[in-house]
Amino acid sequence: MKILHRTEIEKILSSLDPIPKIEEGFVQYSKGLATVPPVGELLMEKGEVHIKYGCIRADEYYVVKVASGFYQNDALGLPSSNGLMLLFSQQTGQLACALLDEGFLTDIRTAIAGAIAAKHLAPANITAIGIVGTGIQARLQALYLKKVTTCRQLIVWGRSAEKTGDYQQDMQREGFEVSIADSIDELAQSANFIVTTTPSTTPLINVSQVRQGTHITAVGSDTPEKQELASDILARANLVVADSISQCQQRGEIYQALKAGSIQGEKVVELGNVIAAGQGRADEQQITIADLTGVAVQDIKIAEAVYLASEKK
Amino acid sequence: MKILHRTEIEKILSSLDPIPKIEEGFVQYSKGLATVPPVGELLMEKGEVHIKYGCIRADEYYVVKVASGFYQNDALGLPSSNGLMLLFSQQTGQLACALLDEGFLTDIRTAIAGAIAAKHLAPANITAIGIVGTGIQARLQALYLKKVTTCRQLIVWGRSAEKTGDYQQDMQREGFEVSIADSIDELAQSANFIVTTTPSTTPLINVSQVRQGTHITAVGSDTPEKQELASDILARANLVVADSISQCQQRGEIYQALKAGSIQGEKVVELGNVIAAGQGRADEQQITIADLTGVAVQDIKIAEAVYLASEKK
């Protein structure tokens, strides 16, 4: 049994491109080739834990991931995210590898799902990338978009002027030309590719702000309570894509829009099917939405990729 | 973060008595002081995985356990059970300890639950301990009963003559006087304390075989399919005890008896309440049943006990 610590995992990942693997995972998931039970959840006074687990039946391993958020950790000088991934043999049940990534791989595979959504749904000509939020996903989504888009114009909106300023500096260092939006309105006027990355529980973007030809990837909302997009945006969209239809019926933007009666279930298509059919955005006028709540196949594929790369060294 | 391997865990456990801790865990569970979400389950071609997790809110740690059974491992010379327990801080979410016990602690805490059931439900004078089955639990249940009973007469029934013979030899070495029953009938005639430990999916004991004053602990059935006791035994019993009422409504002997309409839900009492009230067996004529399906509080308490003992060394 191998143990990989965060620093080793970061090093391995720097010379690895898991995008095709995770794309393959989404396709296998949508084709029914994966077993992904409902997400386990443990709510405690100071934090919440999610357990995602499952297997792609043709693969060698099954994966169990424990991911937690303890939001008072900031005051203790500790990261709020934590967790690990465990890779077990599907043949014998033996533990092959414990990836003590402290939540790092979850952040990465979430950003990769954003890049995959962009590959299939982004307008051909991105005028600017609009980022709502200034946290880890606000950074990683932009960094992974570099792998699939040529646009280096970035416009950011955040609640805290200080954090938004930090974000601007950091992302300029990463090769983006970064402007700060005073409002969501301003952001939506210049960006036709928007990523929302906040834990908001009230919509941040209204339907009137969304221009024709815009794509929005919503990654912030992963619970029944959180919501970043007004539900009528999903009603107006030409294409609404879920990473997992069954999960998005219970949490995230699609759940909110279904609950509000703004859309019907039939409107939602699954990312793996979009990838498999090559049928993403049809033209430059469409409004497209990708709602990403995080699926265990992403964890399976990234954990496998890191472990197998570590074995080859 | 500490990693404990199986050999270290076995050594620590040899000088530890977790029975009072696990008893306390059952009481806290029944008092509603624990959070124990439904068991996660992943079924694969060659094996099955159960994820048990939760926390006792006053405790320092939350626990996630992954336990698997891969029943073709025998042919590969590997144990069928596998797994590990993870201890995380309830304050910060940080991983405190990974107990790579390979399923060992699950076996032990299951045997301890049997000893706890015996403490509260066994007849005062056990004529003989009847063990149905010859596997790991058949051994461990008897070994842990030594800690709470004085009876050293043991009668065993198993399907395989060879394995039953091995069992006899092994348990004689452990200080028991062991006879082999040719039938369940014979076993139930001489033993007034019976433990069933098989993965049977059809009842092994009929109501006509159970004498007044008998206690039966059923540990084999932990899924909706498995059943070791005919449901009318539970109907005839004076006291039917579940380790977890909510779990036993979905799996095990009580589930079967409820489904068959043999008993009503009100008949079932929870082990933690029996312990707290000190109201187990009322007299020597009662028939009592304990249905043990395995609750995460057992895992929490044994993992905590082993980890804390390892820190004291």
PDB file of C-alpha atoms in Angstrom, chain B residues 3-157:
ATOM      1  CA  ILE B   3      -0.728   5.636  10.541  1.00  0.00           C
ATOM      2  CA  LEU B   4      -1.315   2.461  12.518  1.00  0.00           C
ATOM      3  CA  HIS B   5      -0.865  -0.886  10.792  1.00  0.00           C
ATOM      4  CA  ARG B   6      -2.650  -4.084  11.716  1.00  0.00           C
ATOM      5  CA  THR B   7       0.188  -5.600  13.757  1.00  0.00           C
ATOM      6  CA  GLU B   8       0.478  -2.450  15.904  1.00  0.00           C
ATOM      7  CA  ILE B   9      -3.298  -2.310  16.319  1.00  0.00           C
ATOM      8  CA  GLU B  10      -3.402  -5.952  17.438  1.00  0.00           C
ATOM      9  CA  LYS B  11      -0.672  -5.278  19.968  1.00  0.00           C
ATOM     10  CA  ILE B  12      -2.371  -2.181  21.379  1.00  0.00           C
ATOM     11  CA  LEU B  13      -5.693  -3.987  21.596  1.00  0.00           C
ATOM     12  CA  SER B  14      -4.205  -6.878  23.547  1.00  0.00           C
ATOM     13  CA  SER B  15      -3.753  -4.586  26.555  1.00  0.00           C
ATOM     14  CA  LEU B  16      -7.001  -2.672  26.150  1.00  0.00           C
ATOM     15  CA  ASP B  17     -10.584  -3.363  27.229  1.00  0.00           C
ATOM     16  CA  PRO B  18     -12.880  -1.483  24.852  1.00  0.00           C
ATOM     17  CA  ILE B  19     -16.083  -3.109  26.206  1.00  0.00           C
ATOM     18  CA  PRO B  20     -17.018  -0.178  28.526  1.00  0.00           C
ATOM     19  CA  LYS B  21     -16.242   2.343  25.780  1.00  0.00           C
ATOM     20  CA  ILE B  22     -18.438   0.573  23.243  1.00  0.00           C
ATOM     21  CA  GLU B  23     -21.203   0.158  25.827  1.00  0.00           C
ATOM     22  CA  GLU B  24     -21.001   3.930  26.358  1.00  0.00           C
ATOM     23  CA  GLY B  25     -21.188   4.390  22.573  1.00  0.00           C
ATOM     24  CA  PHE B  26     -24.416   2.377  22.355  1.00  0.00           C
ATOM     25  CA  VAL B  27     -25.931   4.443  25.174  1.00  0.00           C
ATOM     26  CA  GLN B  28     -24.918   7.730  23.521  1.00  0.00           C
ATOM     27  CA  TYR B  29     -26.356   6.457  20.249  1.00  0.00           C
ATOM     28  CA  SER B  30     -29.704   5.524  21.788  1.00  0.00           C
ATOM     29  CA  LYS B  31     -29.840   8.853  23.631  1.00  0.00           C
ATOM     30  CA  GLY B  32     -29.554  10.698  20.329  1.00  0.00           C
ATOM     31  CA  LEU B  33     -26.094  12.077  21.142  1.00  0.00           C
ATOM     32  CA  ALA B  34     -24.523  10.598  18.017  1.00  0.00           C
ATOM     33  CA  THR B  35     -24.902  11.449  14.347  1.00  0.00           C
ATOM     34  CA  VAL B  36     -24.873   8.248  12.296  1.00  0.00           C
ATOM     35  CA  PRO B  37     -25.966   8.701   8.666  1.00  0.00           C
ATOM     36  CA  PRO B  38     -27.238   5.700   6.679  1.00  0.00           C
ATOM     37  CA  VAL B  39     -24.583   3.152   5.693  1.00  0.00           C
ATOM     38  CA  GLY B  40     -23.009   3.738   2.278  1.00  0.00           C
ATOM     39  CA  GLU B  41     -22.885   0.714   0.012  1.00  0.00           C
ATOM     40  CA  LEU B  42     -20.990  -0.058  -3.177  1.00  0.00           C
ATOM     41  CA  LEU B  43     -21.693  -3.373  -4.882  1.00  0.00           C
ATOM     42  CA  MET B  44     -19.183  -4.633  -7.435  1.00  0.00           C
ATOM     43  CA  GLU B  45     -18.771  -7.783  -9.481  1.00  0.00           C
ATOM     44  CA  LYS B  46     -16.343  -9.418  -7.063  1.00  0.00           C
ATOM     45  CA  GLY B  47     -17.061  -7.712  -3.796  1.00  0.00           C
ATOM     46  CA  GLU B  48     -19.128  -5.374  -1.692  1.00  0.00           C
ATOM     47  CA  VAL B  49     -18.105  -2.334   0.305  1.00  0.00           C
ATOM     48  CA  HIS B  50     -19.827  -0.720   3.249  1.00  0.00           C
ATOM     49  CA  ILE B  51     -18.995   2.751   4.473  1.00  0.00           C
ATOM     50  CA  LYS B  52     -19.982   3.461   8.046  1.00  0.00           C
ATOM     51  CA  TYR B  53     -19.353   6.914   9.429  1.00  0.00           C
ATOM     52  CA  GLY B  54     -20.508   9.329  12.018  1.00  0.00           C
ATOM     53  CA  CYS B  55     -19.667  11.099  15.228  1.00  0.00           C
ATOM     54  CA  ILE B  56     -20.583  11.215  18.873  1.00  0.00           C
ATOM     55  CA  ARG B  57     -21.023  14.925  19.242  1.00  0.00           C
ATOM     56  CA  ALA B  58     -19.210  15.246  22.593  1.00  0.00           C
ATOM     57  CA  ASP B  59     -16.198  13.292  21.301  1.00  0.00           C
ATOM     58  CA  GLU B  60     -13.026  14.682  19.778  1.00  0.00           C
ATOM     59  CA  TYR B  61     -13.107  12.805  16.475  1.00  0.00           C
ATOM     60  CA  TYR B  62     -15.406  11.757  13.706  1.00  0.00           C
ATOM     61  CA  VAL B  63     -14.805   8.391  12.078  1.00  0.00           C
ATOM     62  CA  VAL B  64     -15.154   7.020   8.554  1.00  0.00           C
ATOM     63  CA  LYS B  65     -14.811   3.284   8.069  1.00  0.00           C
ATOM     64  CA  VAL B  66     -14.489   1.466   4.775  1.00  0.00           C
ATOM     65  CA  ALA B  67     -15.104  -2.273   5.132  1.00  0.00           C
ATOM     66  CA  SER B  68     -15.207  -4.715   2.256  1.00  0.00           C
ATOM     67  CA  GLY B  69     -15.935  -8.367   1.596  1.00  0.00           C
ATOM     68  CA  PHE B  70     -14.460  -9.989  -1.503  1.00  0.00           C
ATOM     69  CA  TYR B  71     -15.584 -13.581  -1.317  1.00  0.00           C
ATOM     70  CA  GLN B  72     -13.388 -14.984  -4.097  1.00  0.00           C
ATOM     71  CA  ASN B  73     -10.246 -13.879  -2.231  1.00  0.00           C
ATOM     72  CA  ASP B  74     -10.046 -17.279  -0.562  1.00  0.00           C
ATOM     73  CA  ALA B  75      -8.929 -18.815  -3.850  1.00  0.00           C
ATOM     74  CA  LEU B  76      -6.172 -16.186  -4.059  1.00  0.00           C
ATOM     75  CA  GLY B  77      -4.960 -16.914  -0.541  1.00  0.00           C
ATOM     76  CA  LEU B  78      -6.165 -13.499   0.625  1.00  0.00           C
ATOM     77  CA  PRO B  79      -8.571 -12.682   3.463  1.00  0.00           C
ATOM     78  CA  SER B  80     -12.072 -11.864   2.267  1.00  0.00           C
ATOM     79  CA  SER B  81     -12.473  -8.958   4.682  1.00  0.00           C
ATOM     80  CA  ASN B  82     -10.599  -5.737   4.230  1.00  0.00           C
ATOM     81  CA  GLY B  83     -10.794  -2.121   5.166  1.00  0.00           C
ATOM     82  CA  LEU B  84      -9.609   0.741   7.296  1.00  0.00           C
ATOM     83  CA  MET B  85     -10.809   3.353   9.748  1.00  0.00           C
ATOM     84  CA  LEU B  86     -10.072   7.070   9.577  1.00  0.00           C
ATOM     85  CA  LEU B  87     -10.175   9.363  12.578  1.00  0.00           C
ATOM     86  CA  PHE B  88     -10.651  13.078  11.853  1.00  0.00           C
ATOM     87  CA  SER B  89     -10.876  16.034  14.220  1.00  0.00           C
ATOM     88  CA  GLN B  90     -14.429  17.287  14.786  1.00  0.00           C
ATOM     89  CA  GLN B  91     -12.911  20.717  15.415  1.00  0.00           C
ATOM     90  CA  THR B  92     -10.834  21.200  12.247  1.00  0.00           C
ATOM     91  CA  GLY B  93     -11.507  18.252   9.939  1.00  0.00           C
ATOM     92  CA  GLN B  94      -7.846  17.269   9.990  1.00  0.00           C
ATOM     93  CA  LEU B  95      -6.973  13.582   9.697  1.00  0.00           C
ATOM     94  CA  ALA B  96      -5.596  12.458  13.056  1.00  0.00           C
ATOM     95  CA  CYS B  97      -5.075   8.776  12.357  1.00  0.00           C
ATOM     96  CA  ALA B  98      -5.514   6.147   9.649  1.00  0.00           C
ATOM     97  CA  LEU B  99      -5.990   2.727  11.196  1.00  0.00           C
ATOM     98  CA  LEU B 100      -5.051   0.254   8.465  1.00  0.00           C
ATOM     99  CA  ASP B 101      -6.629  -2.635  10.315  1.00  0.00           C
ATOM    100  CA  GLU B 102      -7.682  -4.676   7.237  1.00  0.00           C
ATOM    101  CA  GLY B 103     -11.080  -5.305   8.814  1.00  0.00           C
ATOM    102  CA  PHE B 104      -9.639  -6.557  12.112  1.00  0.00           C
ATOM    103  CA  LEU B 105     -11.255  -3.855  14.278  1.00  0.00           C
ATOM    104  CA  THR B 106     -14.642  -4.497  12.658  1.00  0.00           C
ATOM    105  CA  ASP B 107     -14.364  -8.150  13.650  1.00  0.00           C
ATOM    106  CA  ILE B 108     -13.400  -7.176  17.211  1.00  0.00           C
ATOM    107  CA  ARG B 109     -16.063  -4.535  17.758  1.00  0.00           C
ATOM    108  CA  THR B 110     -18.674  -6.995  16.424  1.00  0.00           C
ATOM    109  CA  ALA B 111     -17.522  -9.589  18.949  1.00  0.00           C
ATOM    110  CA  ILE B 112     -17.594  -6.947  21.679  1.00  0.00           C
ATOM    111  CA  ALA B 113     -21.214  -6.093  20.839  1.00  0.00           C
ATOM    112  CA  GLY B 114     -21.952  -9.794  21.353  1.00  0.00           C
ATOM    113  CA  ALA B 115     -20.277  -9.670  24.774  1.00  0.00           C
ATOM    114  CA  ILE B 116     -22.293  -6.563  25.672  1.00  0.00           C
ATOM    115  CA  ALA B 117     -25.531  -8.284  24.620  1.00  0.00           C
ATOM    116  CA  ALA B 118     -24.518 -11.243  26.814  1.00  0.00           C
ATOM    117  CA  LYS B 119     -23.878  -8.987  29.820  1.00  0.00           C
ATOM    118  CA  HIS B 120     -27.455  -7.724  29.714  1.00  0.00           C
ATOM    119  CA  LEU B 121     -29.433 -10.587  28.185  1.00  0.00           C
ATOM    120  CA  ALA B 122     -27.753 -13.918  28.941  1.00  0.00           C
ATOM    121  CA  PRO B 123     -29.390 -16.306  31.416  1.00  0.00           C
ATOM    122  CA  ALA B 124     -27.621 -16.264  34.797  1.00  0.00           C
ATOM    123  CA  ASN B 125     -26.656 -19.891  34.375  1.00  0.00           C
ATOM    124  CA  ILE B 126     -25.413 -20.667  30.883  1.00  0.00           C
ATOM    125  CA  THR B 127     -25.467 -24.447  30.405  1.00  0.00           C
ATOM    126  CA  ALA B 128     -23.515 -24.273  27.160  1.00  0.00           C
ATOM    127  CA  ILE B 129     -22.670 -21.679  24.535  1.00  0.00           C
ATOM    128  CA  GLY B 130     -23.998 -22.753  21.139  1.00  0.00           C
ATOM    129  CA  ILE B 131     -22.146 -21.384  18.143  1.00  0.00           C
ATOM    130  CA  VAL B 132     -23.670 -21.658  14.674  1.00  0.00           C
ATOM    131  CA  GLY B 133     -20.924 -21.312  12.080  1.00  0.00           C
ATOM    132  CA  THR B 134     -17.154 -21.812  12.129  1.00  0.00           C
ATOM    133  CA  GLY B 135     -15.709 -18.586  10.719  1.00  0.00           C
ATOM    134  CA  ILE B 136     -14.039 -15.568  12.296  1.00  0.00           C
ATOM    135  CA  GLN B 137     -17.093 -14.399  14.261  1.00  0.00           C
ATOM    136  CA  ALA B 138     -17.729 -17.959  15.468  1.00  0.00           C
ATOM    137  CA  ARG B 139     -14.301 -17.723  17.104  1.00  0.00           C
ATOM    138  CA  LEU B 140     -14.241 -14.108  18.256  1.00  0.00           C
ATOM    139  CA  GLN B 141     -17.733 -14.172  19.750  1.00  0.00           C
ATOM    140  CA  ALA B 142     -16.704 -17.108  21.940  1.00  0.00           C
ATOM    141  CA  LEU B 143     -13.413 -15.472  22.910  1.00  0.00           C
ATOM    142  CA  TYR B 144     -15.094 -12.226  23.957  1.00  0.00           C
ATOM    143  CA  LEU B 145     -17.837 -14.126  25.818  1.00  0.00           C
ATOM    144  CA  LYS B 146     -15.040 -15.375  28.084  1.00  0.00           C
ATOM    145  CA  LYS B 147     -14.728 -11.808  29.365  1.00  0.00           C
ATOM    146  CA  VAL B 148     -18.364 -11.652  30.543  1.00  0.00           C
ATOM    147  CA  THR B 149     -19.412 -15.254  31.281  1.00  0.00           C
ATOM    148  CA  THR B 150     -17.916 -18.150  33.218  1.00  0.00           C
ATOM    149  CA  CYS B 151     -19.295 -20.888  30.980  1.00  0.00           C
ATOM    150  CA  ARG B 152     -16.590 -22.771  29.084  1.00  0.00           C
ATOM    151  CA  GLN B 153     -18.870 -25.429  27.579  1.00  0.00           C
ATOM    152  CA  LEU B 154     -19.202 -24.827  23.864  1.00  0.00           C
ATOM    153  CA  ILE B 155     -21.206 -26.681  21.241  1.00  0.00           C
ATOM    154  CA  VAL B 156     -20.688 -25.861  17.577  1.00  0.00           C
ATOM    155  CA  TRP B 157     -22.576 -26.590  14.386  1.00  0.00           C
TER     156      TRP B 157
END
